[in-house]
CSV table of N, CA, C and O in Angstrom, one decimal:
chain,number,residue,atom,x,y,z
A,1,UNK,N,-3.0,-21.9,-31.0
A,1,UNK,CA,-3.3,-21.8,-29.6
A,1,UNK,C,-4.5,-22.8,-29.3
A,1,UNK,O,-5.4,-22.8,-30.0
A,2,UNK,N,-4.3,-23.5,-28.2
A,2,UNK,CA,-5.4,-24.4,-27.8
A,2,UNK,C,-6.5,-23.8,-27.0
A,2,UNK,O,-6.2,-22.8,-26.3
A,3,UNK,N,-7.7,-24.3,-27.1
A,3,UNK,CA,-8.8,-23.7,-26.4
A,3,UNK,C,-8.6,-24.1,-24.9
A,3,UNK,O,-8.2,-25.2,-24.6
A,4,UNK,N,-8.9,-23.2,-24.0
A,4,UNK,CA,-8.8,-23.5,-22.6
A,4,UNK,C,-9.8,-24.6,-22.2
A,4,UNK,O,-10.9,-24.6,-22.8
A,5,UNK,N,-9.5,-25.3,-21.1
A,5,UNK,CA,-10.4,-26.3,-20.6
A,5,UNK,C,-11.6,-25.6,-20.0
A,5,UNK,O,-11.5,-24.5,-19.6
A,6,UNK,N,-12.6,-26.4,-19.8
A,6,UNK,CA,-13.8,-25.8,-19.1
A,6,UNK,C,-13.5,-25.4,-17.7
A,6,UNK,O,-14.1,-24.4,-17.2
A,7,UNK,N,-12.6,-26.1,-17.0
A,7,UNK,CA,-12.2,-25.8,-15.7
A,7,UNK,C,-11.5,-24.4,-15.6
A,7,UNK,O,-11.8,-23.6,-14.7
A,8,UNK,N,-10.7,-24.2,-16.6
A,8,UNK,CA,-9.9,-22.9,-16.6
A,8,UNK,C,-10.9,-21.8,-16.9
A,8,UNK,O,-10.9,-20.7,-16.2
A,9,UNK,N,-11.9,-22.0,-17.8
A,9,UNK,CA,-12.9,-21.0,-18.1
A,9,UNK,C,-13.7,-20.7,-16.8
A,9,UNK,O,-14.0,-19.5,-16.5
A,10,UNK,N,-14.2,-21.8,-16.2
A,10,UNK,CA,-15.0,-21.6,-15.0
A,10,UNK,C,-14.3,-20.9,-13.9
A,10,UNK,O,-14.9,-20.0,-13.2
A,11,UNK,N,-13.0,-21.2,-13.7
A,11,UNK,CA,-12.2,-20.5,-12.6
A,11,UNK,C,-12.0,-19.1,-13.0
A,11,UNK,O,-12.1,-18.2,-12.1
A,12,UNK,N,-11.8,-18.8,-14.2
A,12,UNK,CA,-11.7,-17.4,-14.7
A,12,UNK,C,-13.0,-16.6,-14.4
A,12,UNK,O,-12.9,-15.5,-13.9
A,13,UNK,N,-14.1,-17.2,-14.8
A,13,UNK,CA,-15.4,-16.5,-14.6
A,13,UNK,C,-15.6,-16.3,-13.1
A,13,UNK,O,-16.1,-15.2,-12.7
A,14,UNK,N,-15.3,-17.3,-12.3
A,14,UNK,CA,-15.4,-17.2,-10.9
A,14,UNK,C,-14.6,-16.0,-10.3
A,14,UNK,O,-15.1,-15.2,-9.5
A,15,UNK,N,-13.3,-16.0,-10.7
A,15,UNK,CA,-12.5,-14.9,-10.3
A,15,UNK,C,-13.0,-13.5,-10.7
A,15,UNK,O,-13.1,-12.6,-9.9
A,16,UNK,N,-13.4,-13.4,-12.0
A,16,UNK,CA,-13.9,-12.1,-12.4
A,16,UNK,C,-15.2,-11.7,-11.8
A,16,UNK,O,-15.4,-10.5,-11.5
A,17,UNK,N,-16.0,-12.7,-11.4
A,17,UNK,CA,-17.2,-12.4,-10.7
A,17,UNK,C,-16.9,-11.9,-9.2
A,17,UNK,O,-17.4,-10.9,-8.8
A,18,UNK,N,-15.9,-12.6,-8.6
A,18,UNK,CA,-15.5,-12.2,-7.2
A,18,UNK,C,-14.9,-10.8,-7.2
A,18,UNK,O,-15.1,-10.1,-6.3
A,19,UNK,N,-14.2,-10.5,-8.3
A,19,UNK,CA,-13.6,-9.1,-8.4
A,19,UNK,C,-14.5,-8.1,-8.9
A,19,UNK,O,-14.2,-6.9,-9.0
A,20,UNK,N,-15.8,-8.5,-9.1
A,20,UNK,CA,-16.9,-7.6,-9.6
A,20,UNK,C,-16.6,-7.0,-10.9
A,20,UNK,O,-16.9,-5.9,-11.2
A,21,UNK,N,-15.9,-7.8,-11.8
A,21,UNK,CA,-15.6,-7.4,-13.2
A,21,UNK,C,-16.7,-7.8,-14.1
A,21,UNK,O,-16.9,-7.2,-15.2
A,22,UNK,N,-17.4,-8.9,-13.7
A,22,UNK,CA,-18.6,-9.3,-14.5
A,22,UNK,C,-19.7,-9.6,-13.5
A,22,UNK,O,-19.5,-9.9,-12.3
A,23,UNK,N,-20.9,-9.4,-14.0
A,23,UNK,CA,-22.1,-9.7,-13.2
A,23,UNK,C,-23.1,-10.3,-14.2
A,23,UNK,O,-23.4,-9.7,-15.2
A,24,UNK,N,-23.5,-11.5,-13.9
A,24,UNK,CA,-24.4,-12.3,-14.8
A,24,UNK,C,-23.8,-12.4,-16.2
A,24,UNK,O,-24.5,-12.2,-17.2
A,25,UNK,N,-22.5,-12.7,-16.2
A,25,UNK,CA,-21.7,-12.8,-17.5
A,25,UNK,C,-21.7,-11.6,-18.4
A,25,UNK,O,-21.4,-11.7,-19.5
A,26,UNK,N,-21.9,-10.4,-17.8
A,26,UNK,CA,-21.8,-9.2,-18.5
A,26,UNK,C,-20.7,-8.3,-17.8
A,26,UNK,O,-20.7,-8.3,-16.6
A,27,UNK,N,-19.9,-7.7,-18.6
A,27,UNK,CA,-18.8,-6.9,-18.1
A,27,UNK,C,-19.4,-5.6,-17.3
A,27,UNK,O,-20.3,-5.0,-17.8
A,28,UNK,N,-18.8,-5.3,-16.2
A,28,UNK,CA,-19.2,-4.2,-15.4
A,28,UNK,C,-18.3,-3.0,-15.7
A,28,UNK,O,-17.3,-3.1,-16.4
A,29,UNK,N,-18.6,-1.8,-15.1
A,29,UNK,CA,-17.8,-0.7,-15.3
A,29,UNK,C,-16.4,-1.0,-14.7
A,29,UNK,O,-15.4,-0.6,-15.2
A,30,UNK,N,-16.4,-1.6,-13.6
A,30,UNK,CA,-15.1,-2.0,-12.9
A,30,UNK,C,-14.3,-2.9,-13.9
A,30,UNK,O,-13.1,-2.8,-14.0
A,31,UNK,N,-15.0,-3.9,-14.5
A,31,UNK,CA,-14.3,-4.7,-15.5
A,31,UNK,C,-13.8,-4.0,-16.6
A,31,UNK,O,-12.7,-4.2,-17.1
A,32,UNK,N,-14.5,-3.0,-17.1
A,32,UNK,CA,-14.0,-2.1,-18.2
A,32,UNK,C,-12.7,-1.4,-17.7
A,32,UNK,O,-11.8,-1.2,-18.5
A,33,UNK,N,-12.8,-0.9,-16.5
A,33,UNK,CA,-11.6,-0.2,-16.0
A,33,UNK,C,-10.4,-1.1,-15.9
A,33,UNK,O,-9.3,-0.8,-16.3
A,34,UNK,N,-10.6,-2.4,-15.5
A,34,UNK,CA,-9.5,-3.3,-15.4
A,34,UNK,C,-8.9,-3.6,-16.8
A,34,UNK,O,-7.7,-3.8,-16.9
A,35,UNK,N,-9.8,-3.7,-17.8
A,35,UNK,CA,-9.2,-3.9,-19.2
A,35,UNK,C,-8.4,-2.7,-19.6
A,35,UNK,O,-7.4,-2.9,-20.3
A,36,UNK,N,-8.7,-1.5,-19.2
A,36,UNK,CA,-7.9,-0.3,-19.5
A,36,UNK,C,-6.5,-0.4,-18.8
A,36,UNK,O,-5.5,0.0,-19.3
A,37,UNK,N,-6.5,-0.9,-17.6
A,37,UNK,CA,-5.3,-1.0,-16.8
A,37,UNK,C,-4.3,-2.1,-17.5
A,37,UNK,O,-3.1,-1.9,-17.4
A,38,UNK,N,-4.9,-3.1,-18.1
A,38,UNK,CA,-4.1,-4.0,-18.8
A,38,UNK,C,-3.2,-4.9,-17.9
A,38,UNK,O,-2.1,-5.4,-18.4
A,39,UNK,N,-3.6,-5.2,-16.7
A,39,UNK,CA,-2.9,-6.0,-15.8
A,39,UNK,C,-3.6,-7.3,-15.5
A,39,UNK,O,-4.8,-7.4,-15.8
A,40,UNK,N,-3.0,-8.2,-14.8
A,40,UNK,CA,-3.7,-9.3,-14.2
A,40,UNK,C,-4.9,-8.7,-13.4
A,40,UNK,O,-4.7,-7.8,-12.7
A,41,UNK,N,-6.1,-9.3,-13.5
A,41,UNK,CA,-7.2,-8.7,-12.8
A,41,UNK,C,-7.0,-8.6,-11.2
A,41,UNK,O,-7.4,-7.6,-10.6
A,42,UNK,N,-6.2,-9.5,-10.7
A,42,UNK,CA,-5.9,-9.4,-9.2
A,42,UNK,C,-5.1,-8.2,-8.9
A,42,UNK,O,-5.3,-7.5,-7.9
A,43,UNK,N,-4.1,-7.9,-9.8
A,43,UNK,CA,-3.3,-6.7,-9.6
A,43,UNK,C,-4.1,-5.4,-9.8
A,43,UNK,O,-3.9,-4.4,-9.1
A,44,UNK,N,-5.0,-5.4,-10.8
A,44,UNK,CA,-5.8,-4.3,-11.1
A,44,UNK,C,-6.7,-4.0,-9.8
A,44,UNK,O,-6.9,-2.9,-9.4
A,45,UNK,N,-7.2,-5.1,-9.3
A,45,UNK,CA,-8.1,-5.0,-8.1
A,45,UNK,C,-7.3,-4.4,-6.9
A,45,UNK,O,-7.8,-3.5,-6.2
A,46,UNK,N,-6.0,-4.8,-6.8
A,46,UNK,CA,-5.2,-4.3,-5.7
A,46,UNK,C,-5.0,-2.8,-5.9
A,46,UNK,O,-5.2,-2.0,-4.9
A,47,UNK,N,-4.7,-2.3,-7.1
A,47,UNK,CA,-4.5,-0.9,-7.3
A,47,UNK,C,-5.8,-0.1,-7.1
A,47,UNK,O,-5.8,0.9,-6.4
A,48,UNK,N,-6.9,-0.6,-7.6
A,48,UNK,CA,-8.2,0.1,-7.4
A,48,UNK,C,-8.6,0.1,-5.9
A,48,UNK,O,-9.0,1.2,-5.4
A,49,UNK,N,-8.4,-1.0,-5.2
A,49,UNK,CA,-8.7,-1.0,-3.8
A,49,UNK,C,-7.8,0.0,-3.0
A,49,UNK,O,-8.3,0.7,-2.1
A,50,UNK,N,-6.6,0.0,-3.3
A,50,UNK,CA,-5.7,1.0,-2.6
A,50,UNK,C,-6.1,2.4,-3.0
A,50,UNK,O,-6.2,3.3,-2.1
A,51,UNK,N,-6.4,2.7,-4.2
A,51,UNK,CA,-6.9,4.0,-4.6
A,51,UNK,C,-8.1,4.4,-3.9
A,51,UNK,O,-8.2,5.6,-3.4
A,52,UNK,N,-9.1,3.5,-3.7
A,52,UNK,CA,-10.3,3.9,-3.1
A,52,UNK,C,-10.3,4.0,-1.5
A,52,UNK,O,-11.0,4.7,-0.9
A,53,UNK,N,-9.4,3.1,-1.0
A,53,UNK,CA,-9.3,3.0,0.5
A,53,UNK,C,-8.1,3.7,1.2
A,53,UNK,O,-8.2,4.2,2.3
A,54,UNK,N,-7.0,3.7,0.5
A,54,UNK,CA,-5.7,4.1,1.1
A,54,UNK,C,-4.9,4.9,0.1
A,54,UNK,O,-3.8,4.6,-0.3
A,55,UNK,N,-5.5,6.1,-0.4
A,55,UNK,CA,-4.8,6.8,-1.5
A,55,UNK,C,-3.4,7.2,-1.2
A,55,UNK,O,-2.6,7.2,-2.1
A,56,UNK,N,-3.0,7.4,0.1
A,56,UNK,CA,-1.7,7.8,0.4
A,56,UNK,C,-0.7,6.6,0.1
A,56,UNK,O,0.5,6.9,0.0
A,57,UNK,N,-1.2,5.4,-0.1
A,57,UNK,CA,-0.3,4.3,-0.4
A,57,UNK,C,-0.3,3.9,-1.9
A,57,UNK,O,0.4,3.0,-2.3
A,58,UNK,N,-0.9,4.8,-2.7
A,58,UNK,CA,-1.1,4.4,-4.1
A,58,UNK,C,0.3,4.3,-4.8
A,58,UNK,O,0.5,3.4,-5.6
A,59,UNK,N,1.2,5.3,-4.6
A,59,UNK,CA,2.5,5.2,-5.3
A,59,UNK,C,3.3,3.9,-4.9
A,59,UNK,O,3.8,3.3,-5.8
A,60,UNK,N,3.2,3.5,-3.6
A,60,UNK,CA,3.8,2.3,-3.2
A,60,UNK,C,3.2,1.1,-3.9
A,60,UNK,O,3.9,0.2,-4.4
A,61,UNK,N,1.9,1.1,-3.9
A,61,UNK,CA,1.1,0.0,-4.5
A,61,UNK,C,1.4,-0.2,-6.0
A,61,UNK,O,1.7,-1.2,-6.5
A,62,UNK,N,1.5,1.0,-6.7
A,62,UNK,CA,1.8,0.9,-8.2
A,62,UNK,C,3.2,0.5,-8.4
A,62,UNK,O,3.5,-0.3,-9.3
A,63,UNK,N,4.1,0.9,-7.6
A,63,UNK,CA,5.5,0.5,-7.7
A,63,UNK,C,5.6,-1.0,-7.5
A,63,UNK,O,6.4,-1.7,-8.2
A,64,UNK,N,4.9,-1.5,-6.5
A,64,UNK,CA,5.0,-3.0,-6.2
A,64,UNK,C,4.4,-3.7,-7.4
A,64,UNK,O,4.9,-4.8,-7.8
A,65,UNK,N,3.3,-3.3,-7.9
A,65,UNK,CA,2.6,-3.9,-9.1
A,65,UNK,C,3.6,-3.9,-10.3
A,65,UNK,O,3.7,-4.9,-11.0
A,66,UNK,N,4.3,-2.8,-10.5
A,66,UNK,CA,5.2,-2.7,-11.6
A,66,UNK,C,6.4,-3.7,-11.4
A,66,UNK,O,6.8,-4.4,-12.3
A,67,UNK,N,6.9,-3.9,-10.1
A,67,UNK,CA,7.9,-4.9,-9.9
A,67,UNK,C,7.4,-6.3,-10.1
A,67,UNK,O,8.1,-7.1,-10.7
A,68,UNK,N,6.2,-6.5,-9.7
A,68,UNK,CA,5.6,-7.9,-9.9
A,68,UNK,C,5.3,-8.2,-11.3
A,68,UNK,O,5.3,-9.3,-11.8
A,69,UNK,N,5.0,-7.1,-12.1
A,69,UNK,CA,4.6,-7.3,-13.5
A,69,UNK,C,5.8,-7.4,-14.5
A,69,UNK,O,5.6,-7.8,-15.6
A,70,UNK,N,6.9,-6.9,-14.0
A,70,UNK,CA,8.1,-6.9,-14.9
A,70,UNK,C,8.5,-8.3,-15.2
A,70,UNK,O,8.6,-9.1,-14.3
A,71,UNK,N,8.9,-8.5,-16.5
A,71,UNK,CA,9.4,-9.9,-16.8
A,71,UNK,C,10.8,-10.1,-16.2
A,71,UNK,O,11.6,-9.2,-16.2
A,72,UNK,N,11.0,-11.2,-15.6
A,72,UNK,CA,12.3,-11.5,-15.0
A,72,UNK,C,12.6,-10.6,-13.8
A,72,UNK,O,11.7,-10.2,-13.1
A,73,UNK,N,13.8,-10.4,-13.4
A,73,UNK,CA,14.2,-9.6,-12.3
A,73,UNK,C,14.7,-8.3,-12.8
A,73,UNK,O,15.6,-8.2,-13.6
A,74,UNK,N,14.1,-7.2,-12.4
A,74,UNK,CA,14.5,-5.8,-12.9
A,74,UNK,C,15.7,-5.3,-12.2
A,74,UNK,O,16.2,-4.3,-12.5
A,75,UNK,N,16.2,-6.0,-11.2
A,75,UNK,CA,17.4,-5.6,-10.4
A,75,UNK,C,18.6,-6.4,-10.8
A,75,UNK,O,18.5,-7.6,-10.9
A,76,UNK,N,19.8,-5.7,-11.0
A,76,UNK,CA,21.0,-6.4,-11.3
A,76,UNK,C,21.4,-7.1,-10.0
A,76,UNK,O,21.5,-6.6,-8.9
A,77,UNK,N,21.7,-8.4,-10.2
A,77,UNK,CA,22.1,-9.2,-9.0
A,77,UNK,C,23.5,-9.7,-9.1
A,77,UNK,O,23.8,-10.8,-9.7
A,78,UNK,N,24.5,-9.0,-8.6
A,78,UNK,CA,25.8,-9.5,-8.5
A,78,UNK,C,26.9,-8.9,-9.2
A,78,UNK,O,26.9,-7.7,-9.4
A,79,UNK,N,27.8,-9.7,-9.7
A,79,UNK,CA,29.0,-9.2,-10.3
A,79,UNK,C,29.5,-10.2,-11.2
A,79,UNK,O,28.8,-11.1,-11.7
A,80,UNK,N,30.8,-10.2,-11.5
A,80,UNK,CA,31.4,-11.0,-12.5
A,80,UNK,C,31.6,-12.5,-12.1
A,80,UNK,O,31.8,-13.3,-12.9
A,81,UNK,N,31.6,-12.7,-10.8
A,81,UNK,CA,31.8,-14.1,-10.3
A,81,UNK,C,30.6,-14.7,-9.6
A,81,UNK,O,29.7,-13.9,-9.2
A,82,UNK,N,30.6,-16.0,-9.5
A,82,UNK,CA,29.5,-16.6,-8.8
A,82,UNK,C,29.5,-16.2,-7.3
A,82,UNK,O,28.4,-16.0,-6.7
A,83,UNK,N,30.7,-16.0,-6.7
A,83,UNK,CA,30.8,-15.5,-5.3
A,83,UNK,C,30.1,-14.1,-5.2
A,83,UNK,O,29.4,-13.9,-4.2
A,84,UNK,N,30.4,-13.3,-6.1
A,84,UNK,CA,29.8,-11.9,-6.1
A,84,UNK,C,28.3,-12.0,-6.2
A,84,UNK,O,27.6,-11.2,-5.5
A,85,UNK,N,27.8,-12.8,-7.1
A,85,UNK,CA,26.4,-13.0,-7.2
A,85,UNK,C,25.7,-13.5,-5.9
A,85,UNK,O,24.7,-13.0,-5.5
A,86,UNK,N,26.4,-14.5,-5.3
A,86,UNK,CA,25.9,-15.1,-4.1
A,86,UNK,C,25.9,-14.0,-3.0
A,86,UNK,O,24.9,-13.9,-2.2
A,87,UNK,N,26.9,-13.2,-2.9
A,87,UNK,CA,27.0,-12.2,-1.9
A,87,UNK,C,25.9,-11.2,-2.1
A,87,UNK,O,25.3,-10.7,-1.1
A,88,UNK,N,25.6,-10.8,-3.3
A,88,UNK,CA,24.5,-9.9,-3.6
A,88,UNK,C,23.2,-10.5,-3.2
A,88,UNK,O,22.3,-9.8,-2.6
A,89,UNK,N,23.0,-11.7,-3.5
A,89,UNK,CA,21.7,-12.4,-3.1
A,89,UNK,C,21.6,-12.4,-1.5
A,89,UNK,O,20.5,-12.2,-1.0
A,90,UNK,N,22.7,-12.7,-0.9
A,90,UNK,CA,22.6,-12.7,0.6
A,90,UNK,C,22.4,-11.3,1.2
A,90,UNK,O,21.6,-11.2,2.1
A,91,UNK,N,23.0,-10.3,0.6
A,91,UNK,CA,22.8,-8.9,1.0
A,91,UNK,C,21.3,-8.5,0.8
A,91,UNK,O,20.7,-7.9,1.7
A,92,UNK,N,20.7,-8.9,-0.4
A,92,UNK,CA,19.3,-8.7,-0.6
A,92,UNK,C,18.4,-9.3,0.4
A,92,UNK,O,17.5,-8.7,0.9
A,93,UNK,N,18.7,-10.6,0.7
A,93,UNK,CA,17.9,-11.3,1.7
A,93,UNK,C,18.0,-10.7,3.0
A,93,UNK,O,16.9,-10.5,3.7
A,94,UNK,N,19.1,-10.2,3.4
A,94,UNK,CA,19.3,-9.5,4.7
A,94,UNK,C,18.5,-8.2,4.8
A,94,UNK,O,17.8,-8.0,5.7
A,95,UNK,N,18.7,-7.4,3.7
A,95,UNK,CA,17.9,-6.2,3.7
A,95,UNK,C,16.4,-6.4,3.6
A,95,UNK,O,15.7,-5.6,4.2
A,96,UNK,N,16.0,-7.4,2.8
A,96,UNK,CA,14.6,-7.7,2.8
A,96,UNK,C,14.1,-8.1,4.1
A,96,UNK,O,13.0,-7.7,4.6
A,97,UNK,N,14.9,-8.9,4.9
A,97,UNK,CA,14.5,-9.3,6.2
A,97,UNK,C,14.3,-8.0,7.1
A,97,UNK,O,13.4,-7.9,7.9
A,98,UNK,N,15.2,-7.1,7.0
A,98,UNK,CA,15.2,-5.8,7.8
A,98,UNK,C,13.9,-5.1,7.5
A,98,UNK,O,13.3,-4.4,8.4
A,99,UNK,N,13.4,-5.1,6.2
A,99,UNK,CA,12.2,-4.5,5.9
A,99,UNK,C,10.9,-5.3,6.2
A,99,UNK,O,9.8,-4.9,6.0
A,100,UNK,N,11.2,-6.6,6.6
A,100,UNK,CA,10.1,-7.6,6.8
A,100,UNK,C,9.3,-7.9,5.5
A,100,UNK,O,8.2,-8.4,5.6
A,101,UNK,N,9.9,-7.5,4.4
A,101,UNK,CA,9.2,-7.8,3.1
A,101,UNK,C,10.2,-7.6,2.0
A,101,UNK,O,10.9,-6.6,1.9
A,102,UNK,N,10.3,-8.6,1.1
A,102,UNK,CA,11.2,-8.4,-0.1
A,102,UNK,C,10.6,-7.4,-1.0
A,102,UNK,O,11.4,-6.6,-1.6
A,103,UNK,N,9.3,-7.3,-1.2
A,103,UNK,CA,8.7,-6.3,-2.1
A,103,UNK,C,8.9,-4.9,-1.5
A,103,UNK,O,9.2,-4.0,-2.3
A,104,UNK,N,8.8,-4.7,-0.3
A,104,UNK,CA,9.0,-3.3,0.3
A,104,UNK,C,10.5,-3.0,0.1
A,104,UNK,O,10.8,-1.8,-0.2
A,105,UNK,N,11.4,-3.9,0.3
A,105,UNK,CA,12.8,-3.6,0.1
A,105,UNK,C,13.0,-3.3,-1.3
A,105,UNK,O,13.7,-2.3,-1.6
A,106,UNK,N,12.5,-4.1,-2.3
A,106,UNK,CA,12.8,-3.8,-3.7
A,106,UNK,C,12.2,-2.5,-4.1
A,106,UNK,O,12.8,-1.7,-4.9
A,107,UNK,N,11.0,-2.1,-3.5
A,107,UNK,CA,10.4,-0.8,-3.8
A,107,UNK,C,11.4,0.3,-3.2
A,107,UNK,O,11.5,1.3,-3.9
A,108,UNK,N,11.9,0.1,-2.1
A,108,UNK,CA,12.8,1.1,-1.5
A,108,UNK,C,14.1,1.3,-2.4
A,108,UNK,O,14.6,2.4,-2.6
A,109,UNK,N,14.6,0.2,-2.9
A,109,UNK,CA,15.7,0.3,-3.8
A,109,UNK,C,15.3,1.0,-5.1
A,109,UNK,O,16.0,2.0,-5.5
A,110,UNK,N,14.2,0.7,-5.7
A,110,UNK,CA,13.7,1.4,-6.8
A,110,UNK,C,13.5,2.9,-6.5
A,110,UNK,O,13.9,3.8,-7.3
A,111,UNK,N,12.9,3.2,-5.4
A,111,UNK,CA,12.6,4.6,-5.0
A,111,UNK,C,13.9,5.4,-4.9
A,111,UNK,O,14.0,6.5,-5.3
A,112,UNK,N,14.9,4.8,-4.2
A,112,UNK,CA,16.2,5.4,-4.0
A,112,UNK,C,16.8,5.7,-5.4
A,112,UNK,O,17.4,6.8,-5.6
A,113,UNK,N,16.8,4.7,-6.3
A,113,UNK,CA,17.3,4.9,-7.7
A,113,UNK,C,16.6,6.0,-8.4
A,113,UNK,O,17.2,6.9,-9.0
A,114,UNK,N,15.3,6.0,-8.3
A,114,UNK,CA,14.5,7.0,-9.0
A,114,UNK,C,14.8,8.4,-8.4
A,114,UNK,O,15.0,9.4,-9.2
A,115,UNK,N,14.9,8.5,-7.1
A,115,UNK,CA,15.2,9.8,-6.5
A,115,UNK,C,16.6,10.3,-6.8
A,115,UNK,O,16.9,11.5,-7.0
A,116,UNK,N,17.6,9.4,-6.9
A,116,UNK,CA,18.9,9.7,-7.2
A,116,UNK,C,19.0,10.2,-8.7
A,116,UNK,O,19.7,11.2,-9.0
A,117,UNK,N,18.3,9.6,-9.6
A,117,UNK,CA,18.2,10.0,-11.0
A,117,UNK,C,17.6,11.4,-11.1
A,117,UNK,O,18.0,12.2,-11.9
A,118,UNK,N,16.5,11.6,-10.3
A,118,UNK,CA,15.8,12.9,-10.4
A,118,UNK,C,16.8,14.0,-9.9
A,118,UNK,O,16.8,15.1,-10.5
A,119,UNK,N,17.6,13.8,-8.9
A,119,UNK,CA,18.5,14.8,-8.4
A,119,UNK,C,19.6,15.1,-9.4
A,119,UNK,O,20.0,16.2,-9.6
A,120,UNK,N,20.1,14.0,-10.0
A,120,UNK,CA,21.2,14.2,-11.0
A,120,UNK,C,20.7,14.9,-12.2
A,120,UNK,O,21.5,15.7,-12.8
A,121,UNK,N,19.5,14.7,-12.6
A,121,UNK,CA,19.0,15.4,-13.8
A,121,UNK,C,18.3,16.7,-13.5
A,121,UNK,O,17.9,17.4,-14.4
A,122,UNK,N,18.1,17.0,-12.2
A,122,UNK,CA,17.4,18.2,-11.8
A,122,UNK,C,16.0,18.3,-12.5
A,122,UNK,O,15.6,19.4,-12.9
A,123,UNK,N,15.3,17.1,-12.6
A,123,UNK,CA,14.0,17.1,-13.2
A,123,UNK,C,13.9,17.3,-14.7
A,123,UNK,O,12.9,17.6,-15.3
A,124,UNK,N,15.1,17.1,-15.4
A,124,UNK,CA,15.1,17.2,-16.8
A,124,UNK,C,15.4,15.8,-17.4
A,124,UNK,O,16.2,15.0,-16.9
A,125,UNK,N,14.9,15.6,-18.6
A,125,UNK,CA,15.2,14.4,-19.4
A,125,UNK,C,16.7,14.4,-19.7
A,125,UNK,O,17.2,15.4,-20.2
A,126,UNK,N,17.3,13.3,-19.5
A,126,UNK,CA,18.8,13.2,-19.7
A,126,UNK,C,19.1,13.2,-21.2
A,126,UNK,O,20.2,13.5,-21.6
A,127,UNK,N,18.1,12.9,-22.1
A,127,UNK,CA,18.3,12.9,-23.5
A,127,UNK,C,18.1,14.3,-24.1
A,127,UNK,O,19.0,14.8,-24.8
A,128,UNK,N,17.0,14.9,-23.9
A,128,UNK,CA,16.6,16.2,-24.5
A,128,UNK,C,16.7,17.4,-23.6
A,128,UNK,O,16.6,18.5,-24.1
A,129,UNK,N,16.9,17.2,-22.3
A,129,UNK,CA,17.1,18.2,-21.3
A,129,UNK,C,15.8,19.0,-21.1
A,129,UNK,O,15.8,20.1,-20.5
A,130,UNK,N,14.6,18.5,-21.5
A,130,UNK,CA,13.4,19.2,-21.3
A,130,UNK,C,12.9,18.9,-19.8
A,130,UNK,O,13.2,17.8,-19.3
A,131,UNK,N,12.2,19.8,-19.2
A,131,UNK,CA,11.7,19.6,-17.9
A,131,UNK,C,10.7,18.5,-17.9
A,131,UNK,O,9.9,18.4,-18.7
A,132,UNK,N,10.8,17.5,-16.9
A,132,UNK,CA,9.8,16.5,-16.8
A,132,UNK,C,9.0,16.6,-15.5
A,132,UNK,O,9.3,17.3,-14.6
């Protein structure tokens, strides 16, 4: 692994200072919390700010951060043909437009999937049938 350039280090220190993760090059309690979250510091900041200012939106914020943090696309896009894949992308774009946000739309898809699964399993693990 190559050592980062001084510009990258300075930008990182500047960002962490802005996010109140470090103060005078020492980690703050907020910075310690961010390390526990294990996310990009900007996403950690987003979650913490939502938690402290708009707790009712926390589930939505965490869902959006999960979508943004997942590698690749977590949603199946299409079918067996290029035409089917293109139709799926166009349908996604239209629905995202209706939500005025692709992230809000993707969260609504995830939420519907989660709720459908919860109803089907009646709150039990599909593998061991224990209550969750």
